[in-house]
Coordinates of C-alpha atoms in Angstrom, one line a residue:
Chain A
M1 CA 12.8 7.7 -5.2
K2 CA 15.9 5.8 -5.0
L3 CA 15.9 2.9 -2.2
E4 CA 18.9 1.3 -0.3
P5 CA 19.6 -2.3 -0.6
E6 CA 17.7 -3.2 2.8
Q7 CA 14.8 -1.3 1.3
E8 CA 14.8 -3.1 -1.9
S9 CA 15.1 -6.4 -0.1
I10 CA 12.2 -5.7 2.2
L11 CA 10.3 -4.6 -1.3
R12 CA 11.2 -8.0 -3.0
G13 CA 9.4 -9.7 0.1
E14 CA 12.5 -11.0 1.6
Q15 CA 11.0 -10.2 5.3
G16 CA 7.1 -11.2 4.1
Q17 CA 4.8 -9.8 2.0
A18 CA 2.9 -7.6 4.6
L19 CA 6.2 -5.9 5.2
A20 CA 6.6 -5.5 1.8
R21 CA 3.2 -4.0 1.4
A22 CA 4.1 -1.6 4.3
L23 CA 7.3 -0.6 2.7
R24 CA 5.3 0.0 -0.6
T25 CA 2.9 2.2 1.2
L26 CA 5.4 4.3 2.4
V27 CA 7.0 4.6 -1.1
A28 CA 3.9 5.6 -2.5
Y29 CA 3.0 8.1 0.0
G30 CA 6.6 9.8 -0.2
E31 CA 6.4 9.8 -3.9
A32 CA 3.3 12.0 -3.9
F33 CA 5.0 14.6 -2.2
G34 CA 8.2 14.6 -4.1
A35 CA 10.1 12.6 -1.6
K36 CA 13.8 11.3 -3.1
R37 CA 14.3 8.9 -0.3
L38 CA 13.4 7.0 2.9
L39 CA 15.3 7.9 6.5
P40 CA 15.5 5.5 9.0
I41 CA 13.4 6.8 12.0
K42 CA 14.6 6.9 15.9
S43 CA 10.8 6.0 17.0
G44 CA 7.4 5.5 16.4
H45 CA 4.1 6.6 17.9
L46 CA 0.9 5.2 16.8
A47 CA -2.6 7.0 17.0
G48 CA -5.1 4.0 16.1
S49 CA -5.7 3.3 19.5
F50 CA -9.7 3.1 19.3
G51 CA -10.9 -0.5 18.3
A52 CA -14.0 1.1 16.8
F53 CA -15.7 -2.0 14.8
I54 CA -16.3 0.4 11.7
F55 CA -12.6 0.1 10.7
R56 CA -12.6 -3.2 9.1
A57 CA -10.1 -2.5 6.6
Y58 CA -7.5 -1.1 9.5
Y59 CA -8.2 -4.7 11.2
K60 CA -7.7 -6.6 8.0
I61 CA -4.1 -5.4 7.3
L62 CA -3.3 -5.8 11.2
E63 CA -4.2 -9.6 10.9
Q64 CA -1.8 -9.6 7.9
L65 CA 0.9 -8.1 9.8
V66 CA 0.3 -10.2 12.8
A67 CA 0.1 -13.2 10.7
D68 CA 3.4 -12.5 9.2
G69 CA 5.2 -12.5 12.7
V70 CA 6.5 -8.8 11.9
R71 CA 7.5 -7.0 14.8
V72 CA 8.1 -3.1 15.2
K73 CA 11.9 -2.1 14.1
V74 CA 12.1 0.9 16.6
P75 CA 10.8 1.6 20.2
T76 CA 6.8 2.5 19.3
T77 CA 4.3 3.6 21.8
V78 CA 0.6 4.2 21.4
N79 CA -2.4 6.2 22.0
P80 CA -5.0 6.2 24.7
R81 CA -7.6 3.8 25.2
P82 CA -11.1 5.0 24.4
G83 CA -12.9 3.8 27.6
R84 CA -14.8 0.7 26.3
D85 CA -16.0 -0.3 30.0
L86 CA -17.6 3.0 30.5
N87 CA -21.0 1.8 29.2
L88 CA -23.0 -0.2 27.5
I89 CA -22.8 2.0 24.1
N90 CA -19.0 2.1 24.2
R91 CA -18.5 -1.5 24.6
I92 CA -20.5 -1.7 21.5
T93 CA -18.6 0.7 19.7
F94 CA -15.4 -0.1 20.8
R95 CA -15.7 -4.1 20.4
R96 CA -12.6 -4.5 18.7
Q97 CA -10.5 -3.2 21.3
N98 CA -9.3 -6.5 22.5
F99 CA -8.3 -7.7 19.1
L100 CA -6.6 -4.2 18.7
E101 CA -4.5 -4.5 21.9
K102 CA -3.7 -8.2 21.2
S103 CA -2.5 -7.2 17.8
F104 CA -0.2 -4.2 19.3
A105 CA 1.5 -6.7 21.9
A106 CA 2.2 -9.3 18.8
L107 CA 3.8 -6.5 16.9
G108 CA 5.8 -5.4 19.6
V109 CA 4.2 -2.0 20.6
T110 CA 4.8 -0.5 24.0
P111 CA 1.8 -0.7 25.9
N112 CA 2.0 2.8 27.6
Y113 CA -1.6 3.9 25.9
S114 CA -0.9 7.8 26.2
C115 CA -0.9 10.4 23.7
V116 CA 1.8 12.5 25.9
C117 CA 4.3 9.3 24.9
Y118 CA 6.8 12.3 25.4
D119 CA 6.5 12.5 29.0
R120 CA 8.7 9.3 30.1
E121 CA 8.3 6.5 27.5
N122 CA 9.5 7.7 24.2
I123 CA 11.6 10.9 24.3
P124 CA 13.0 11.9 21.3
G125 CA 16.3 14.3 20.8
R126 CA 17.0 17.3 18.6
G127 CA 17.1 16.3 15.1
D128 CA 15.8 12.8 15.6
I129 CA 13.8 11.8 12.5
L130 CA 10.5 10.0 13.8
G131 CA 7.5 8.4 12.0
W132 CA 4.9 9.7 14.6
A133 CA 0.8 10.1 14.3
E134 CA -1.1 12.0 16.7
S135 CA -1.3 16.0 16.1
S136 CA -0.4 16.6 19.6
A137 CA 2.3 14.6 20.1
V138 CA 3.7 15.4 16.6
Q139 CA 3.6 19.0 17.6
F140 CA 5.6 18.7 20.9
A141 CA 8.4 16.5 19.3
N142 CA 9.0 19.1 16.3
S143 CA 8.2 22.5 18.2
V144 CA 9.6 21.8 21.8
L145 CA 11.9 19.0 21.5
G146 CA 13.5 19.9 17.9
A147 CA 12.8 16.2 16.6
R148 CA 11.3 15.8 13.1
T149 CA 8.2 14.1 12.1
N150 CA 5.4 14.8 9.3
R151 CA 1.8 15.0 11.0
N152 CA 1.4 11.2 9.5
S153 CA -2.0 9.3 9.5
V154 CA -2.8 6.2 11.0
L155 CA -1.5 3.2 9.5
I156 CA 1.3 5.1 8.0
D157 CA 2.6 5.6 11.8
L158 CA 2.3 1.8 11.9
C159 CA 4.2 1.2 8.4
S160 CA 7.1 3.2 9.5
A161 CA 7.4 1.7 12.7
L162 CA 7.3 -1.7 11.0
T163 CA 9.9 -0.9 8.5
G164 CA 11.6 1.4 10.3
Y165 CA 11.6 4.6 7.8
T166 CA 9.8 7.6 6.9
P167 CA 9.9 9.6 3.2
E168 CA 11.7 12.6 3.6
F169 CA 9.4 15.7 2.9
G170 CA 7.9 18.4 4.6
Y171 CA 8.8 19.1 8.0
L172 CA 12.0 16.7 7.7
L173 CA 13.4 19.5 5.6
D174 CA 15.1 22.4 6.9
Q175 CA 13.3 24.9 4.6
N176 CA 9.9 23.9 5.8
R177 CA 10.8 24.5 9.4
R178 CA 11.2 28.0 9.2
G179 CA 9.2 31.0 11.0
Q180 CA 6.5 32.1 8.7
V181 CA 3.8 34.1 11.0
L182 CA 4.8 36.1 13.7
V183 CA 2.4 35.8 16.3
K184 CA 2.7 39.0 18.8
L185 CA 1.0 38.7 22.5
Q186 CA -0.9 41.1 24.4
I187 CA -2.0 39.1 27.2
E188 CA -2.5 40.1 31.0
K189 CA -3.3 36.7 31.9
M190 CA -2.0 33.7 30.3
D191 CA -3.8 30.6 29.2
A192 CA -2.1 28.4 27.0
N193 CA -4.9 26.4 26.2
A194 CA -6.9 29.3 24.9
L195 CA -4.0 30.7 23.1
G196 CA -3.3 27.5 21.3
F197 CA -7.2 27.5 19.9
V198 CA -6.8 31.0 18.8
I199 CA -3.4 30.7 16.9
G200 CA -4.7 27.3 15.5
H201 CA -7.8 28.9 13.9
K202 CA -5.8 32.1 12.6
V203 CA -2.5 30.5 11.4
V204 CA -4.4 27.2 10.0
D205 CA -1.1 25.2 8.8
G206 CA 1.8 27.8 8.5
V207 CA 4.5 27.7 11.0
P208 CA 3.7 30.3 13.6
V209 CA 6.4 31.8 15.8
L210 CA 5.1 33.3 19.3
E211 CA 7.0 36.3 20.9
N212 CA 9.0 35.2 24.0
Y213 CA 7.2 34.0 26.9
P214 CA 8.3 31.8 29.8
F215 CA 5.9 29.0 29.0
S216 CA 6.5 25.7 31.2
R217 CA 6.6 22.2 29.6
V218 CA 3.1 21.5 30.6
E219 CA 1.7 24.8 29.1
L220 CA 3.6 24.2 25.8
K221 CA 2.2 20.7 25.7
N222 CA -1.4 22.1 26.0
L223 CA -0.7 25.5 23.8
G224 CA 0.5 22.7 21.0
G225 CA -2.5 20.2 21.4
A226 CA -5.0 22.9 21.1
M227 CA -3.1 24.6 18.1
A228 CA -2.8 21.5 16.3
A229 CA -6.6 20.6 16.8
A230 CA -7.9 23.8 16.0
G231 CA -6.0 24.2 12.7
G232 CA -3.4 22.0 11.2
V233 CA -0.4 23.5 12.6
A234 CA 2.3 20.7 13.3
L235 CA 5.4 22.9 14.3
F236 CA 5.5 26.2 15.8
H237 CA 8.5 28.2 17.7
V238 CA 8.4 30.5 20.5
E239 CA 11.1 33.1 20.5
G240 CA 14.2 32.4 23.0
L241 CA 12.4 29.1 24.4
T242 CA 12.2 26.5 21.8
P243 CA 15.2 25.0 20.3
E244 CA 15.0 26.3 16.8
A245 CA 14.2 29.7 17.7
P246 CA 17.0 31.2 19.8
D247 CA 16.0 34.5 18.5
L248 CA 13.3 36.1 15.8
K249 CA 16.2 36.9 13.2
S250 CA 17.2 33.2 13.2
V251 CA 13.9 31.7 12.8
F252 CA 12.4 33.7 9.9
D253 CA 13.9 34.0 6.4
G254 CA 13.8 38.0 6.8
E255 CA 10.2 39.1 7.1
P256 CA 7.7 37.3 8.5
R257 CA 4.9 36.5 5.6
Q258 CA 2.1 37.8 8.2
T259 CA 2.0 39.2 11.8
I260 CA -1.0 38.6 13.9
T261 CA -1.5 40.1 17.5
V262 CA -3.2 37.9 20.1
T263 CA -5.0 40.0 22.5
Q264 CA -6.5 39.0 26.2
Q265 CA -10.1 39.9 24.5
D266 CA -9.4 36.8 21.7
L267 CA -8.7 34.6 25.0
D268 CA -11.6 35.6 26.8
A269 CA -13.8 35.6 24.0
I270 CA -13.9 31.6 23.7
R271 CA -14.7 31.4 27.6
A272 CA -18.2 30.2 28.7
P273 CA -20.1 33.3 30.2
D274 CA -21.7 30.6 32.4
P275 CA -19.4 27.4 33.3
G276 CA -21.9 26.3 36.2
R277 CA -24.2 24.9 33.8
A278 CA -22.1 22.0 32.6
A279 CA -23.3 18.5 33.8
M280 CA -19.5 17.5 34.1
V281 CA -15.8 18.8 34.1
V282 CA -12.9 17.1 32.2
F283 CA -9.4 18.2 33.1
G284 CA -6.6 16.5 30.8
C285 CA -6.5 16.3 26.7
P286 CA -3.7 15.9 26.0
Q287 CA -3.4 13.5 29.0
M288 CA -2.8 15.1 32.3
T289 CA 0.8 14.6 33.7
F290 CA 2.0 13.9 37.2
E291 CA 3.3 17.5 37.4
E292 CA -0.3 18.7 36.3
A293 CA -2.0 16.5 38.7
M294 CA -0.1 17.8 41.7
E295 CA -0.5 21.2 40.8
L296 CA -4.4 20.9 40.4
A297 CA -4.8 18.7 43.3
P298 CA -4.6 21.3 46.3
W299 CA -7.8 23.0 45.0
F300 CA -9.5 20.0 45.8
A301 CA -8.2 19.3 49.1
G302 CA -11.1 19.2 52.0
R303 CA -13.9 20.3 49.4
R304 CA -16.5 18.3 47.2
V305 CA -16.9 18.6 43.7
N306 CA -20.9 19.1 42.7
K307 CA -20.9 17.3 39.5
P308 CA -18.7 14.4 37.9
V309 CA -15.2 15.6 37.5
W310 CA -12.9 13.8 35.3
F311 CA -8.9 13.6 35.4
C312 CA -7.7 12.0 32.2
M313 CA -4.2 10.9 32.9
V314 CA -1.3 9.4 31.5
P315 CA -1.2 5.9 32.7
D316 CA 2.4 5.9 34.2
S317 CA 1.4 9.3 35.8
L318 CA -1.6 8.0 37.5
E319 CA 0.4 5.3 38.7
R320 CA 2.8 7.6 40.6
F321 CA 0.2 10.1 41.5
R322 CA -1.7 7.3 43.2
K323 CA 1.2 6.8 45.9
T324 CA 1.2 10.6 46.9
E325 CA -0.9 12.1 49.7
P326 CA -2.6 14.7 47.2
Y327 CA -4.2 11.8 45.6
Q328 CA -6.2 10.9 48.7
K329 CA -7.6 14.1 48.9
V330 CA -8.7 14.4 45.3
V331 CA -10.4 11.4 45.6
A332 CA -12.0 12.1 49.1
A333 CA -13.4 15.7 46.9
G334 CA -14.9 12.9 44.4
V335 CA -13.0 13.4 41.6
E336 CA -12.9 10.6 38.9
L337 CA -9.4 9.6 37.9
N338 CA -9.0 7.6 34.6
T339 CA -6.6 6.8 31.8
Y340 CA -9.5 7.3 29.0
C341 CA -9.2 9.7 25.8
P342 CA -12.1 11.8 26.7
L343 CA -12.7 12.3 23.1
A344 CA -13.5 8.9 22.6
A345 CA -15.1 7.6 25.9
L346 CA -17.6 10.9 25.8
T347 CA -18.6 10.6 22.2
V348 CA -22.0 9.3 23.0
R349 CA -23.5 11.0 26.3
P350 CA -27.1 12.7 24.9
G351 CA -27.6 16.0 26.5
K352 CA -25.0 16.3 28.7
I353 CA -23.0 19.6 28.6
V354 CA -18.9 19.0 29.0
L355 CA -17.0 22.3 30.6
T356 CA -13.0 21.6 29.9
S357 CA -9.9 23.6 30.2
S358 CA -8.5 21.8 27.2
G359 CA -8.6 23.9 24.0
K360 CA -8.1 20.3 22.0
C361 CA -11.2 18.7 23.9
Y362 CA -13.1 21.8 23.5
Y363 CA -12.5 21.6 19.6
Y364 CA -13.2 18.0 19.0
L365 CA -15.9 17.1 21.3
A366 CA -19.4 18.0 20.6
D367 CA -21.8 20.2 23.6
T368 CA -18.6 21.2 25.1
I369 CA -18.0 24.6 26.5
Y370 CA -14.6 26.1 27.6
G371 CA -13.2 27.8 30.5
T372 CA -9.9 28.4 32.2
R373 CA -8.6 26.4 34.7
E374 CA -9.9 28.8 37.2
D375 CA -13.5 28.8 35.6
C376 CA -13.3 24.7 35.5
L377 CA -12.6 24.8 39.3
K378 CA -15.7 27.2 40.1
G379 CA -17.7 25.1 37.6
C380 CA -17.3 22.0 39.7
G381 CA -17.8 23.9 43.0
V382 CA -14.4 23.6 44.6
K383 CA -13.3 27.4 44.0
P384 CA -15.8 30.3 45.4
Chain B
M29 CA -14.8 20.9 -23.1
T30 CA -12.1 22.5 -20.8
T31 CA -8.7 21.0 -20.1
L32 CA -7.1 22.0 -16.8
K33 CA -3.4 21.2 -16.1
G34 CA -3.2 20.2 -12.7
R35 CA -0.4 18.2 -10.5
G36 CA -0.6 14.3 -10.9
V37 CA -0.3 13.1 -7.2
F38 CA -1.7 9.5 -7.4
G39 CA -3.2 6.9 -9.1
G40 CA -4.5 6.3 -13.0
R41 CA -7.5 7.7 -15.1
A42 CA -10.9 7.6 -13.5
S43 CA -14.3 9.7 -14.6
G44 CA -17.5 10.6 -13.2
P45 CA -20.0 13.3 -12.4
A46 CA -18.4 16.0 -10.1
L47 CA -19.3 16.9 -6.6
V48 CA -18.0 20.4 -6.1
T49 CA -17.2 22.3 -2.3
R50 CA -15.5 25.6 -1.7
M51 CA -15.5 24.2 2.0
P52 CA -12.7 21.7 3.3
M53 CA -13.6 18.2 4.1
N54 CA -13.4 16.6 7.4
F55 CA -13.6 12.9 6.3
T56 CA -13.8 11.8 10.0
A57 CA -16.8 13.9 10.9
A58 CA -18.1 13.0 7.4
F59 CA -17.8 9.3 7.5
T60 CA -17.9 8.0 11.0
K61 CA -21.4 8.7 12.0
L62 CA -24.0 6.1 13.2
A63 CA -25.8 6.5 9.9
N64 CA -22.7 5.4 7.7
L65 CA -23.5 1.8 9.3
L66 CA -26.5 1.5 6.8
P67 CA -25.5 -0.1 3.5
S68 CA -27.2 2.7 1.7
K69 CA -25.6 5.4 3.6
R70 CA -22.2 4.5 3.5
S71 CA -21.1 7.2 0.9
E72 CA -23.4 9.7 2.6
I73 CA -21.7 12.8 4.1
Q74 CA -23.0 12.9 7.7
D75 CA -21.2 16.0 8.5
R76 CA -24.1 18.4 9.6
H77 CA -21.6 21.5 9.6
H78 CA -20.9 21.0 5.8
E79 CA -22.7 22.4 2.8
L80 CA -22.6 18.6 1.4
Y81 CA -24.4 17.2 4.2
K82 CA -26.6 14.3 3.0
K83 CA -24.6 14.0 -0.2
K84 CA -23.5 10.9 -1.6
I85 CA -19.9 10.6 -2.9
R86 CA -20.1 7.3 -4.6
G87 CA -18.8 7.3 -8.0
K88 CA -18.4 11.0 -7.9
V89 CA -15.4 13.1 -8.7
L90 CA -15.2 15.0 -5.4
V91 CA -13.6 18.8 -5.7
F92 CA -12.9 20.4 -2.6
P93 CA -9.8 22.6 -1.4
A94 CA -8.4 20.3 1.0
A95 CA -8.9 17.9 3.8
I96 CA -8.8 18.8 7.4
G97 CA -9.0 17.1 10.5
L98 CA -7.4 14.1 12.8
T99 CA -4.8 11.9 12.1
Y100 CA -7.4 9.2 12.0
T101 CA -8.3 10.9 8.3
G102 CA -6.3 8.5 6.5
M103 CA -7.8 5.6 7.9
V104 CA -11.3 6.6 7.3
L105 CA -10.6 7.2 3.8
L106 CA -9.2 3.9 3.5
Q107 CA -12.4 2.2 5.2
R108 CA -14.4 4.4 2.5
M109 CA -12.7 3.0 -0.6
Y110 CA -12.4 -0.4 1.0
E111 CA -16.5 -1.1 0.9
K112 CA -18.5 0.0 -1.8
G113 CA -19.3 3.7 -2.4
R114 CA -15.8 5.2 -3.0
P115 CA -15.7 8.3 -5.1
A116 CA -14.2 8.0 -8.8
A117 CA -11.4 10.4 -8.1
M118 CA -10.8 13.6 -6.1
I119 CA -9.5 16.8 -7.0
V120 CA -8.2 19.4 -4.5
Q121 CA -6.0 22.7 -4.2
R122 CA -3.7 20.9 -1.8
A123 CA -3.2 17.4 -1.1
D124 CA -2.0 16.9 2.3
S125 CA -0.5 13.9 4.0
L126 CA -3.8 12.7 5.5
L127 CA -5.7 12.7 2.6
V128 CA -3.2 11.1 0.1
S129 CA -2.4 8.4 3.1
G130 CA -6.1 7.2 2.9
T131 CA -5.9 6.7 -1.1
V132 CA -2.3 5.2 -0.8
L133 CA -3.2 2.7 1.8
A134 CA -6.6 1.9 -0.1
E135 CA -4.3 1.0 -3.3
T136 CA -1.5 -0.8 -1.6
W137 CA -3.5 -2.9 0.5
F138 CA -6.7 -3.7 -1.3
S139 CA -6.2 -2.0 -4.8
R140 CA -9.2 -0.2 -4.3
G141 CA -7.5 3.4 -4.4
V142 CA -8.7 6.2 -6.3
P143 CA -6.6 9.1 -8.4
V144 CA -5.9 12.5 -6.8
V145 CA -5.1 15.6 -8.7
E146 CA -4.1 18.8 -7.3
Y147 CA -5.0 21.9 -9.0
G148 CA -4.0 25.0 -6.9
S149 CA -5.7 28.1 -8.5
D150 CA -9.0 29.3 -7.4
D151 CA -10.8 29.3 -11.0
L152 CA -11.1 25.6 -10.0
F153 CA -14.4 26.5 -8.9
E154 CA -15.2 28.2 -11.9
K155 CA -14.2 25.5 -14.2
I156 CA -15.9 22.8 -12.6
R157 CA -19.6 22.8 -11.3
T158 CA -21.4 20.2 -9.7
G159 CA -22.9 17.6 -12.1
D160 CA -20.1 18.3 -15.0
R161 CA -18.8 15.0 -16.5
V162 CA -15.0 15.0 -15.2
E163 CA -12.0 12.8 -16.4
V164 CA -8.9 12.9 -14.3
D165 CA -5.2 11.4 -14.7
G166 CA -3.5 11.2 -11.3
K167 CA -0.3 10.6 -13.2
T168 CA -0.1 13.5 -15.8
G169 CA -2.5 15.8 -13.5
E170 CA -4.9 16.3 -16.6
I171 CA -8.7 17.0 -16.0
T172 CA -11.1 17.5 -18.4
V173 CA -14.3 18.7 -18.2
T174 CA -17.1 18.1 -20.4
G175 CA -20.5 19.5 -19.7
K176 CA -23.3 17.9 -18.0

């Protein structure tokens, strides 16, 4: 790899030993994939936001970085909190949470605590080079915003944010951003979450191109989150909608490698036949935005939920939602609004079946059943 | 004795008995369970959905198609290598960014990384069987298999 003078100086330890190690990490990481250089990044997003006590090596590294007084070189956001205060088992499991959050503050990380960092705090532009982790955020930045980031690991994200660089390989290069699999849609009733889940399973880690469909921004968020979870997809295109796919001709190099069709039947197959058997219902994963909450709220007005219902929200969105009238109605209906990551907060909950309309939550959380938004509203008793 | 030529992804030379699976490895599912807190079970795969459930990776040359799972994977692998109970090396059909991150982090920060070699062809699983003695070179990509 060929390094710039500024990068050489960091490697020599002129900005401290910890930062030298961070850069050495990125060089070794890049060389393993044949990267020729390190590129400056516009922003960072960190995924390692759960202070689970088992990640001792992670905390050792954070201690070194904080002791050296290094700070992030670019605006950097961070994933949701794990719900440490929810119960005793979470307080034990996530007992390094305070240490973790103090470290982030010392390193200059923006305390947004959301996986939907691209909603307000960290919005990349088309063509921006990023050093992000968090599969759903990587997916949205690459696919919907046309920015460029690899699917980086926890700690690689931090090394990038602190040095301001990421190695050039993978999704940073034009040739790896072309369409590979054409996805035809035969769907009567769109459910972006279920569609993402099905495509993730079928495509695994190629670049899928969906036939034109007028997905909303919220739908693209949930579609991408589910796709990245169920498979390893880090970039998708939608014909005539996303920035790098004005039409099918220009997004493929010749013919697609493969063509698949997703039907209404495929979507219906993952729906639980009896959503009412769940012990609780979770909305929001990736976290729910202000717009989603406002859209969902009318269903709860004047009604009462018959089991625990969570809205897992972007903290900034929850703040704004609190000031609205629909918020009062949702609370009166018995909904609990929080800013946790449900995947972390609900990991330990013996015997409780969770019903969710999130394809990502359905994939990752054990003992979870899937329903469309309508199924979930029925499942908690607010829709007949 | 069989010699295979793969691509050297990371690290130097290492050897050990092979532990082979055709199933992708989800390291987060395998090594973040309660049981993994016991020192005797740190290196034991606790992913109930995996055919290597309850097998230990300590000192083994782990042979598998690819890593799957969360962007936490690199940190989980780092933790596995940082403590006692790391594998000797890994041979994969496709080295992805998360797998490589784990070993790069372990080496750069704690000098505890292990070699990784990429070998794409499907005859990997015929040429190497569980229990075979395997030597790998993470620089040249050379894999040497000598029977049990």
